[in-house]
Coordinates of C-alpha atoms in Angstrom, one line a residue:
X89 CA -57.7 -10.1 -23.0
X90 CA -55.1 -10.5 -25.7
X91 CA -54.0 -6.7 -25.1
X92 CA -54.1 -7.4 -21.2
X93 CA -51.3 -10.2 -21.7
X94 CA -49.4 -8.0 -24.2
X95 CA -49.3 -5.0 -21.2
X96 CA -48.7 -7.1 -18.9
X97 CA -45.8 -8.7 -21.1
X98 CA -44.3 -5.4 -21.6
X99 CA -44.7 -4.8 -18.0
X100 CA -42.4 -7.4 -17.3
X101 CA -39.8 -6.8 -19.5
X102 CA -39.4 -3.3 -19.0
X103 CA -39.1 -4.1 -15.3
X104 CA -36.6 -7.4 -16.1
X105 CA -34.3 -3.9 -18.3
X106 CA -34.4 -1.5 -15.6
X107 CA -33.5 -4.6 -12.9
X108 CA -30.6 -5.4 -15.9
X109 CA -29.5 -1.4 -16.0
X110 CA -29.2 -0.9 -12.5
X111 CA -27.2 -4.4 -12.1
X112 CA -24.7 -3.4 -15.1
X113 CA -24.8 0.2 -13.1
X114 CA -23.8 -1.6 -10.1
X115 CA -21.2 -4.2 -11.5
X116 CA -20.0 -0.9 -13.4
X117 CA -19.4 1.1 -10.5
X118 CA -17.9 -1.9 -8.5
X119 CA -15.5 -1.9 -10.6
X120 CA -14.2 1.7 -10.0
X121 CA -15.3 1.6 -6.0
X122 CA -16.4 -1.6 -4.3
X123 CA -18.9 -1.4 -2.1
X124 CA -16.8 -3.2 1.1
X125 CA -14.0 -0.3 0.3
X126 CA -16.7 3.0 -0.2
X127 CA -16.6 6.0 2.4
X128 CA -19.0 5.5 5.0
X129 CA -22.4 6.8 4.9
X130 CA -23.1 9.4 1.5
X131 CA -20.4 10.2 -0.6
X132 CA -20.0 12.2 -4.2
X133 CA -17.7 10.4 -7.0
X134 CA -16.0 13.3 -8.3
X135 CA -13.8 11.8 -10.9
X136 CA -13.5 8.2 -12.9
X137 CA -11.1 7.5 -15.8
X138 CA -9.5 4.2 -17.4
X139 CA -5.8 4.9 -17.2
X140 CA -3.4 2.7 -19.0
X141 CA -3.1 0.5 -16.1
X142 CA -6.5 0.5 -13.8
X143 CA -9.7 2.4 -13.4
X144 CA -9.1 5.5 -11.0
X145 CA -11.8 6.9 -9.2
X146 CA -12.0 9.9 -6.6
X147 CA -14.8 10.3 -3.7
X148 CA -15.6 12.7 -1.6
X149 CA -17.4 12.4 1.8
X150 CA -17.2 15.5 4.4
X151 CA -14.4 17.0 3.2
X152 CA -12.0 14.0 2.5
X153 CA -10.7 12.9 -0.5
X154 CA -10.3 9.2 -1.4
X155 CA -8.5 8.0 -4.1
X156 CA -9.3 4.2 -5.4
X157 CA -7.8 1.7 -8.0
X158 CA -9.3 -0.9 -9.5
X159 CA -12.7 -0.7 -6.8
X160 CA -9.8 -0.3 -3.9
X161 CA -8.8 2.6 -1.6
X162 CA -5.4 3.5 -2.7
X163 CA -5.3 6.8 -0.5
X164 CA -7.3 9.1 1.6
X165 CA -6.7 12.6 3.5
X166 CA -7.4 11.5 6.5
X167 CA -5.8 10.9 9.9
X168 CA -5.4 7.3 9.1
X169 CA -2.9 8.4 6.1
X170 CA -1.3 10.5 8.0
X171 CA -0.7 7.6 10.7
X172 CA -0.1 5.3 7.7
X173 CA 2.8 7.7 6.4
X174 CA 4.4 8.3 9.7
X175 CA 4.9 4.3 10.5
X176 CA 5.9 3.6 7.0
X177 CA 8.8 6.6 7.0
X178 CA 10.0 7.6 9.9
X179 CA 10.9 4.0 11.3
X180 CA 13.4 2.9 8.5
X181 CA 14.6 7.2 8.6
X182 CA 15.2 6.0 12.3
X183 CA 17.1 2.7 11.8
X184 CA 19.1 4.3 8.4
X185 CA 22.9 5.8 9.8
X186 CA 21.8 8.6 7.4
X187 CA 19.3 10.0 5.0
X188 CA 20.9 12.3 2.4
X189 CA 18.9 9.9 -0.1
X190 CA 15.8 7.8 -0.6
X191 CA 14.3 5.8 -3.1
X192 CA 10.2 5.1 -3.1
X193 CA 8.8 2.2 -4.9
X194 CA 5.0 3.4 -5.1
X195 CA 5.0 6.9 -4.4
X196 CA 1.2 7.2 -5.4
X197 CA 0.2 11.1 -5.0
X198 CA 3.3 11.8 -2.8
X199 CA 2.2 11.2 0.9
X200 CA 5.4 9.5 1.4
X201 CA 7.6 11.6 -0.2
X202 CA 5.9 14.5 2.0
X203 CA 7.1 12.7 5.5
X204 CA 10.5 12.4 3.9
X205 CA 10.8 15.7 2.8
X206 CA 10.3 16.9 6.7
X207 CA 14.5 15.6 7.2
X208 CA 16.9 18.4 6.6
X209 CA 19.4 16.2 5.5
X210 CA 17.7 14.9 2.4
X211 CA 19.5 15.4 -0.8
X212 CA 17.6 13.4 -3.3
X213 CA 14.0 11.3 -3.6
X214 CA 13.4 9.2 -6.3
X215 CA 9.8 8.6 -6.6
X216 CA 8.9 6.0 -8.3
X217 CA 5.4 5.0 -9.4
X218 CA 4.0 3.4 -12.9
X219 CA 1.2 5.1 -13.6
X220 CA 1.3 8.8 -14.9
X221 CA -2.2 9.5 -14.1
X222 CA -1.8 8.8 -10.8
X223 CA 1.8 11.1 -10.1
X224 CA -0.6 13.5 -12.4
X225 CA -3.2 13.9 -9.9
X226 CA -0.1 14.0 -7.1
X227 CA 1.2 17.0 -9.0
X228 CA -2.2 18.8 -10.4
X229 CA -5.5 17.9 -8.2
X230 CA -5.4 20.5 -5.7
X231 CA -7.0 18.6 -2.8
X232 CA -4.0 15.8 -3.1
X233 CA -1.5 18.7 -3.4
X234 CA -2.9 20.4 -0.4
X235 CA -2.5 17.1 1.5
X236 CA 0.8 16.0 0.5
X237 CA 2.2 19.9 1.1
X238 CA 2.9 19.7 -2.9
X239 CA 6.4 16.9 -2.1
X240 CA 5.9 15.1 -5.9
X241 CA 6.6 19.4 -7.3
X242 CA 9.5 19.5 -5.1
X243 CA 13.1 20.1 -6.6
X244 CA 14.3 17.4 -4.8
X245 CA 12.7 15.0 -6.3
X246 CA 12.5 13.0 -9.4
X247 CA 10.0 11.1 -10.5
X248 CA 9.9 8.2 -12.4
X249 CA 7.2 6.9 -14.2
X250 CA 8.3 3.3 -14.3
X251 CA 7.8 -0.6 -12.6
X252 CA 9.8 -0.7 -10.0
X253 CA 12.0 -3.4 -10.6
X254 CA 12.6 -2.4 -14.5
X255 CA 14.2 0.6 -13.2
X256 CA 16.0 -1.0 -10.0
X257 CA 17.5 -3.3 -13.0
X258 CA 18.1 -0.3 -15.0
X259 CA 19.9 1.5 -12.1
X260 CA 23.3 1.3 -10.3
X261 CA 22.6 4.0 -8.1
X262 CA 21.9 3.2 -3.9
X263 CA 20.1 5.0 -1.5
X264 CA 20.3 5.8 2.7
X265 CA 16.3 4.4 3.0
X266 CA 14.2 2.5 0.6
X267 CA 10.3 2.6 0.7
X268 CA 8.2 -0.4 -0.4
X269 CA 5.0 0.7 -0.8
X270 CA 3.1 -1.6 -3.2
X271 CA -0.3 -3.0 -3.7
X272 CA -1.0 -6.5 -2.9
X273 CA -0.1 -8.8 -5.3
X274 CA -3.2 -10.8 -6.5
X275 CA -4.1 -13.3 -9.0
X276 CA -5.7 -10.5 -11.2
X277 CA -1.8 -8.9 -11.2
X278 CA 0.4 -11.4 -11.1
X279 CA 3.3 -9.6 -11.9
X280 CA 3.3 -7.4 -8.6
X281 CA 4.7 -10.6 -7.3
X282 CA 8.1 -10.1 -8.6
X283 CA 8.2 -6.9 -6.5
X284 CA 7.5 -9.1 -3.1
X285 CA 10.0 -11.7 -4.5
X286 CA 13.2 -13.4 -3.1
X287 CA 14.7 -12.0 -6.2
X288 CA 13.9 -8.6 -6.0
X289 CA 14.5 -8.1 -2.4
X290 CA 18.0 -9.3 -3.3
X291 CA 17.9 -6.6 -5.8
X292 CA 17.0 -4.3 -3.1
X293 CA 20.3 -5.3 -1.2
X294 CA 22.4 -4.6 -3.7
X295 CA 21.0 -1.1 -3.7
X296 CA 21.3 0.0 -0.5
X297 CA 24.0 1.8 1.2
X298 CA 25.7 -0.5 4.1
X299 CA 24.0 1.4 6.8
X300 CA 20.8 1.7 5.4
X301 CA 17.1 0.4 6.1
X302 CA 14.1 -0.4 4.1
X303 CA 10.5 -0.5 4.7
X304 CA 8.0 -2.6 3.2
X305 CA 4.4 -2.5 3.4
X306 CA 2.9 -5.7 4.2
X307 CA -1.3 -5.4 3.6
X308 CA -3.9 -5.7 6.4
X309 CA -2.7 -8.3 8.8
X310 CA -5.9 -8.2 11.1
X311 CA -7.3 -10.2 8.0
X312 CA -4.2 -12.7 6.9
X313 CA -1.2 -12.4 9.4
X314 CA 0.2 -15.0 7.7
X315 CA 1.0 -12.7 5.2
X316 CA 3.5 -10.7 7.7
X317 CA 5.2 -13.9 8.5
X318 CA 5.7 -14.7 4.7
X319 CA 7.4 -11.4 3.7
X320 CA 9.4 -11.6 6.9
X321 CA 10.3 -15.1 5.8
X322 CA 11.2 -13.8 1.9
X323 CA 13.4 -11.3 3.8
X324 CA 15.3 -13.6 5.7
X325 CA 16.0 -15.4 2.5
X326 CA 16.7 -12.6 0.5
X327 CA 20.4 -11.7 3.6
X328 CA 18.2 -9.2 5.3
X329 CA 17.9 -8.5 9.4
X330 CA 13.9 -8.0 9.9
X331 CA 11.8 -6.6 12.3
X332 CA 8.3 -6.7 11.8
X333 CA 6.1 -3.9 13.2
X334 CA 2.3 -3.3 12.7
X335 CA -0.2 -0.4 13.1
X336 CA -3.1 -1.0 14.8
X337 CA -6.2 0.7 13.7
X338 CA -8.6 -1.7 15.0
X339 CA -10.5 0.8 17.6
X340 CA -11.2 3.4 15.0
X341 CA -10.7 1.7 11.5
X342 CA -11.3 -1.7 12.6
X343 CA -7.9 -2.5 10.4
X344 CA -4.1 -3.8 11.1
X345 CA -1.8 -2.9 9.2
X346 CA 1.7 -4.7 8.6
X347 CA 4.8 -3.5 8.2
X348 CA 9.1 -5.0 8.0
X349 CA 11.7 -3.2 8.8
X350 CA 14.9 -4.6 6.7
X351 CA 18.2 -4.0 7.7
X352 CA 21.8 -5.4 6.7
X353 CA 22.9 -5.2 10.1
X354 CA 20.4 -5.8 13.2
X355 CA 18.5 -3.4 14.9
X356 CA 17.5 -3.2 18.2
X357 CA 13.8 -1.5 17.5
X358 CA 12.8 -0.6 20.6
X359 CA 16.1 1.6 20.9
X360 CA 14.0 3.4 17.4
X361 CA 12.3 6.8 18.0
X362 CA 11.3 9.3 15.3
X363 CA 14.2 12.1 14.6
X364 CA 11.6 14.6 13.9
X365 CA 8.5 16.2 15.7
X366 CA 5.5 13.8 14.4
X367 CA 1.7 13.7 15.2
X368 CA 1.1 9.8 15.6
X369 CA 4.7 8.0 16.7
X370 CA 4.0 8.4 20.5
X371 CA 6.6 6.5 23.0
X372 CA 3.5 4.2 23.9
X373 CA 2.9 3.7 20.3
X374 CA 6.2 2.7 19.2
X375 CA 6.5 0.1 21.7
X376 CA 3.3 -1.2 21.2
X377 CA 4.2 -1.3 17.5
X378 CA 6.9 -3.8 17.7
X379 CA 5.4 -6.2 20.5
X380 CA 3.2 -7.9 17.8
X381 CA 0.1 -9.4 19.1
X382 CA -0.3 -13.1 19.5
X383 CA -2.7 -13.6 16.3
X384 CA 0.4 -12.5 14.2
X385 CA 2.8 -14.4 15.6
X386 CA 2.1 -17.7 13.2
X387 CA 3.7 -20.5 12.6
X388 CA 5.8 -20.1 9.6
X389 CA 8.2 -22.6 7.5
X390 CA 11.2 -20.6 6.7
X391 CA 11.1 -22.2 3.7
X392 CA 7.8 -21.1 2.5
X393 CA 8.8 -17.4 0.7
X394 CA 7.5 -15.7 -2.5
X395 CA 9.9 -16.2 -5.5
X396 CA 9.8 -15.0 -9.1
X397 CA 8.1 -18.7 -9.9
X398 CA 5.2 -18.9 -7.2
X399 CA 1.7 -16.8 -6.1
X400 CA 2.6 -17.6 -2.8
X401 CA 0.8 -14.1 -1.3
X402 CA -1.6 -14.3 -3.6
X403 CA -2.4 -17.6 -2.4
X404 CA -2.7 -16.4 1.4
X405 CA -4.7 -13.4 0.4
X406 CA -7.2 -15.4 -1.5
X407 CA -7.7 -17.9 1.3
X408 CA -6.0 -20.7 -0.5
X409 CA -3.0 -21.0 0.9
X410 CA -3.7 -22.9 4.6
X411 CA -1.7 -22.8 7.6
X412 CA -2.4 -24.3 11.3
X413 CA -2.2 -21.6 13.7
X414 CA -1.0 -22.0 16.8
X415 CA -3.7 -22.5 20.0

């Protein structure tokens, strides 16, 4: 009897570790790909790695590559990056009186800078991005460099391994078109709020050439349009003309995504049509792109904008900040 209760005692806690490995397991690889952000159905994780400023990891599902920071997808090459790309680039390349040069705040692996590249005119790109492992795999990991058509090895661009506002401070130089493409800020990164701020988009002015146009990308909206009206608002604030502009994905990736146009003089955007062949930026879609749907036309306090002192995104993203929609 007494070795039956010792078995069975052993038993238990050899189930009680394996139920405690394959939780840490799970927590562990959470933390590299959560499970709401993973490729549909089976997928191999090819590469993980601590950088010096987030956990990087690289799936592969059916031939597409995804790239993911801190458990979120950060990239993919897929269709939906290459729609992604084409709203984000070619609608401020549109709006800007020219495009000899072009700055990008989070040029990632280089999908941008590849859409940019496509203008004859361009002179100069400055990419800039603050994690070297990141541009590394941009410049190195063939799949990426096959996607991107190699921009980030380009001779027309430099890239800068630096926060973007360190080296906007740093810089007197302006560009034709500015790219803003940023993670969310969040509680957990508190200071990619002072790259969404009043102060920094006033910083962003100050950069920009007198006919030129900035893009910003403003999260998924499907799930917190009042984050669209916010930035928008911050704008405003900030001596900008903006048009906000979205991309809807909902009937094949069941996502929104946000965008602002920012100008220093207005911009008619439905006068706006891509200056180069592109895949995605049909006539129907461009108009349907700028004729935002009723759920993100909130009610906003002009008032109510992200400075160098608040979370204010943070707080919409996290559900915290609360806001009577409109019926």
């Amino acid at each position: 009897m007494i070795e039956f209760k010792i078995g069975v005692l052993i038993g238990a806690c050899a189930v009680l570790i394996i139920w405690g490995l394959i939780y840490w397991r799970r927590q562990w690889l959470e933390s590299y790909i959560m499970e709401e952000e993973a490729p549909d159905g089976d997928y191999k994780v090819i590469l993980r790695k601590r950088s010096a400023y987030q956990k990087i990891a690289v799936a592969e599902n059916n031939g597409v590559y995804h790239l993911f920071a801190d458990g979120s997808e950060m990239f993919s090459t897929d269709k939906a990056e290459d729609q992604y790309s084409e709203a984000i680039v070619h609608i401020p390349m549109a709006a800007a009186k020219t495009r000899e040069s072009v700055l990008i705040i989070g040029s990632g692996v280089g999908n941008t800078a590849r859409e940019v590249l496509r203008y004859e005119e361009i002179e100069s790109v400055t990419a800039v991005d603050l994690d070297p492992f990141i541009v590394e795999m941009g410049l190195t990991f063939e799949p990426f460099v096959n996607f991107t058509n190699g921009s980030l090895q380009d001779p027309r661009v430099k890239t800068v391994l630096d926060d973007g506002r360190k080296f906007l401070e740093k810089s007197n130089d302006r560009w034709d078109v500015i790219i803003i493409d940023l993670p969310d800020p969040s509680y957990h990164t508190p200071e990619l709020s002072q790259l969404f701020s009043v102060e920094f988009y006033r910083l962003l002015k100050s950069r920009l050439y007198p006919g030129g146009a900035i893009s910003i990308a403003c999260s998924v909206v499907s799930t917190a349009p009042e984050y669209l009206a916010a930035i928008r608002a911050t704008l405003k604030t900030a001596g900008f003309h903006v048009v906000p502009y979205h991309w809807d994905y909902i009937v094949e990736f069941a996502v929104d995504w946000g965008f602002c146009l920012a100008t220093l003089k207005p911009v008619d955007p439905l006068s706006l049509e891509p200056l180069i062949p592109v895949k995605h930026l049909t006539e129907e879609r461009l108009e349907d792109m700028f004729l935002l749907p009723r759920y993100l036309r909130v009610e906003w306090d002009e008032d109510e904008v992200q400075t160098d002192r608040n979370m204010l995104l943070a707080e919409i993203l996290e559900g915290e900040y609360l806001i009577e929609k409109p019926e």
